[in-house]
Structure formats: structure tokens, C-alpha cells
Amino acid sequence: PPGNPLLTGYLEALKAEYENGDKGIVKEWLDSVDESEVGDDEGEAKSKDVLVEWVGVTSAMVAAKHVTFKEINQAWGTPKQQVAAEPVPEVKYQEPEYVPSYVVAAT
């Protein structure tokens, strides 16, 4: 499901391995996933064996460049890394003061 912590962790491992060249990170991440973390959310793989198979297929797709990280983020609904933005100051609307641009002479 979108925003799932397992997907987020897996995506970080994929990026570390295939963008940064840290070989074996995906396997290391997968080994660190506890069986109790798998299947506790709706739409999630119900066993670690299924997760292992799915990780094998998806990481092979990334390695073969059949899918980009942008596509993965869109499909999985994983949050993008957000840069802390400066708060926008609240500006109140002020009605402009009317200043006539010409004067009509009295007759």
C-alpha cells in the first residue's frame, strides 16, 4: 500500500544499491526484515517468502533498467524526500487607497 514502511525501506535499499553502487544492500535490507513486519497491512505480501520472491523480481527490473525510480515512486506512492521549506509569511490583503488621477474643476 502507498506510504508503507516496507516499501519505503526497500526503495531506499534499491537506490543505495543501483544509484550509489552499494552492492548487496537490497539483500542486507531483506535479511533485516522480520517476519512479523510482513503482512500486517492490507494489500501487503502475506509472508516473507512471497516478499522475497517479489523483491527478486522487482530488483531485477531495476537492475535491467526496465523501470525508473520515478516510476516506482508513482506506482508505490512512496513519499519523495522533502526539503524543509521556509514558512511563507502570512500577508493580509489591504484594500488599496483610492487616489484620483485627475481633478474635475467646479463649474
Coordinates of C-alpha atoms in Angstrom, one line a residue:
P1 CA 0.0 0.0 0.0
P2 CA 1.1 3.6 -0.6
G3 CA 3.4 5.0 2.1
N4 CA 4.1 1.5 3.5
P5 CA 7.3 1.5 5.6
L6 CA 8.4 -1.8 4.0
L7 CA 8.2 -0.2 0.5
T8 CA 9.9 2.9 1.7
G9 CA 12.8 0.9 3.2
Y10 CA 13.0 -1.3 0.1
L11 CA 13.1 1.8 -2.1
E12 CA 16.0 3.3 -0.1
A13 CA 17.9 0.0 -0.4
L14 CA 17.3 -0.1 -4.1
K15 CA 18.6 3.4 -4.5
A16 CA 21.6 2.7 -2.4
E17 CA 22.5 -0.4 -4.5
Y18 CA 21.6 0.8 -8.0
E19 CA 22.3 4.5 -7.8
N20 CA 25.1 4.7 -5.3
G21 CA 26.7 1.3 -6.1
D22 CA 26.5 -0.2 -2.6
K23 CA 26.4 -3.8 -3.6
G24 CA 24.3 -6.2 -1.5
I25 CA 22.2 -3.6 0.3
V26 CA 18.9 -5.0 -1.0
K27 CA 19.8 -8.4 0.3
E28 CA 21.0 -6.9 3.6
W29 CA 17.7 -5.0 3.9
L30 CA 15.7 -8.1 3.1
D31 CA 17.5 -10.1 5.7
S32 CA 16.8 -7.5 8.3
V33 CA 13.0 -7.6 7.7
D34 CA 11.4 -9.5 10.4
E35 CA 8.6 -12.0 9.5
S36 CA 6.3 -10.1 11.9
E37 CA 6.6 -6.9 9.8
V38 CA 5.2 -8.7 6.7
G39 CA 1.5 -8.9 6.1
D40 CA 0.3 -6.6 8.8
D41 CA -1.1 -4.1 6.4
E42 CA -3.9 -4.6 3.8
G43 CA -2.6 -5.2 0.3
E44 CA 0.8 -6.3 1.6
A45 CA 2.6 -9.6 0.9
K46 CA 1.3 -12.1 3.5
S47 CA 4.5 -14.0 4.1
K48 CA 8.2 -13.2 3.9
D49 CA 8.6 -15.9 1.2
V50 CA 6.3 -14.0 -1.1
L51 CA 8.1 -10.8 -0.3
V52 CA 11.5 -12.4 -1.1
E53 CA 10.2 -13.5 -4.5
W54 CA 8.7 -10.1 -5.2
V55 CA 11.9 -8.3 -4.2
G56 CA 13.8 -10.6 -6.6
V57 CA 11.6 -9.8 -9.5
T58 CA 11.4 -6.0 -8.8
S59 CA 15.1 -5.6 -8.1
A60 CA 15.9 -7.4 -11.4
M61 CA 13.7 -5.0 -13.2
V62 CA 15.6 -2.0 -11.7
A63 CA 19.0 -3.6 -12.4
A64 CA 17.9 -4.2 -16.1
K65 CA 16.6 -0.6 -16.2
H66 CA 13.1 -1.7 -17.2
V67 CA 11.7 0.7 -14.6
T68 CA 12.9 4.1 -13.2
F69 CA 12.8 5.3 -9.7
K70 CA 10.4 8.0 -10.7
E71 CA 8.0 5.3 -12.0
I72 CA 8.5 3.3 -8.8
N73 CA 7.6 6.4 -6.7
Q74 CA 4.5 7.0 -8.7
A75 CA 3.4 3.3 -8.6
W76 CA 4.1 2.7 -5.0
G77 CA 3.0 6.1 -3.7
T78 CA 6.3 6.4 -1.7
P79 CA 6.9 9.9 -0.4
K80 CA 9.5 12.0 -2.1
Q81 CA 12.3 13.3 0.1
Q82 CA 11.1 16.7 1.1
V83 CA 13.3 19.6 1.6
A84 CA 12.4 21.8 4.6
A85 CA 10.8 24.9 3.2
E86 CA 10.9 28.2 4.9
P87 CA 7.4 29.1 6.1
V88 CA 5.5 31.5 3.9
P89 CA 4.8 34.7 5.8
E90 CA 1.1 35.4 6.1
V91 CA 0.1 38.5 4.2
K92 CA -3.2 40.1 4.8
Y93 CA -5.0 41.8 1.9
Q94 CA -5.3 45.5 2.2
E95 CA -7.7 47.5 0.1
P96 CA -5.7 50.0 -2.0
E97 CA -6.3 53.6 -1.2
Y98 CA -8.1 55.5 -4.0
V99 CA -6.1 58.4 -5.4
P100 CA -7.8 60.2 -8.2
S101 CA -5.6 60.7 -11.2
Y102 CA -7.3 63.9 -12.3
V103 CA -9.4 66.7 -10.7
V104 CA -12.6 68.0 -12.2
A105 CA -13.0 71.8 -11.9
A106 CA -16.1 73.1 -10.4
T107 CA -18.4 75.0 -12.8

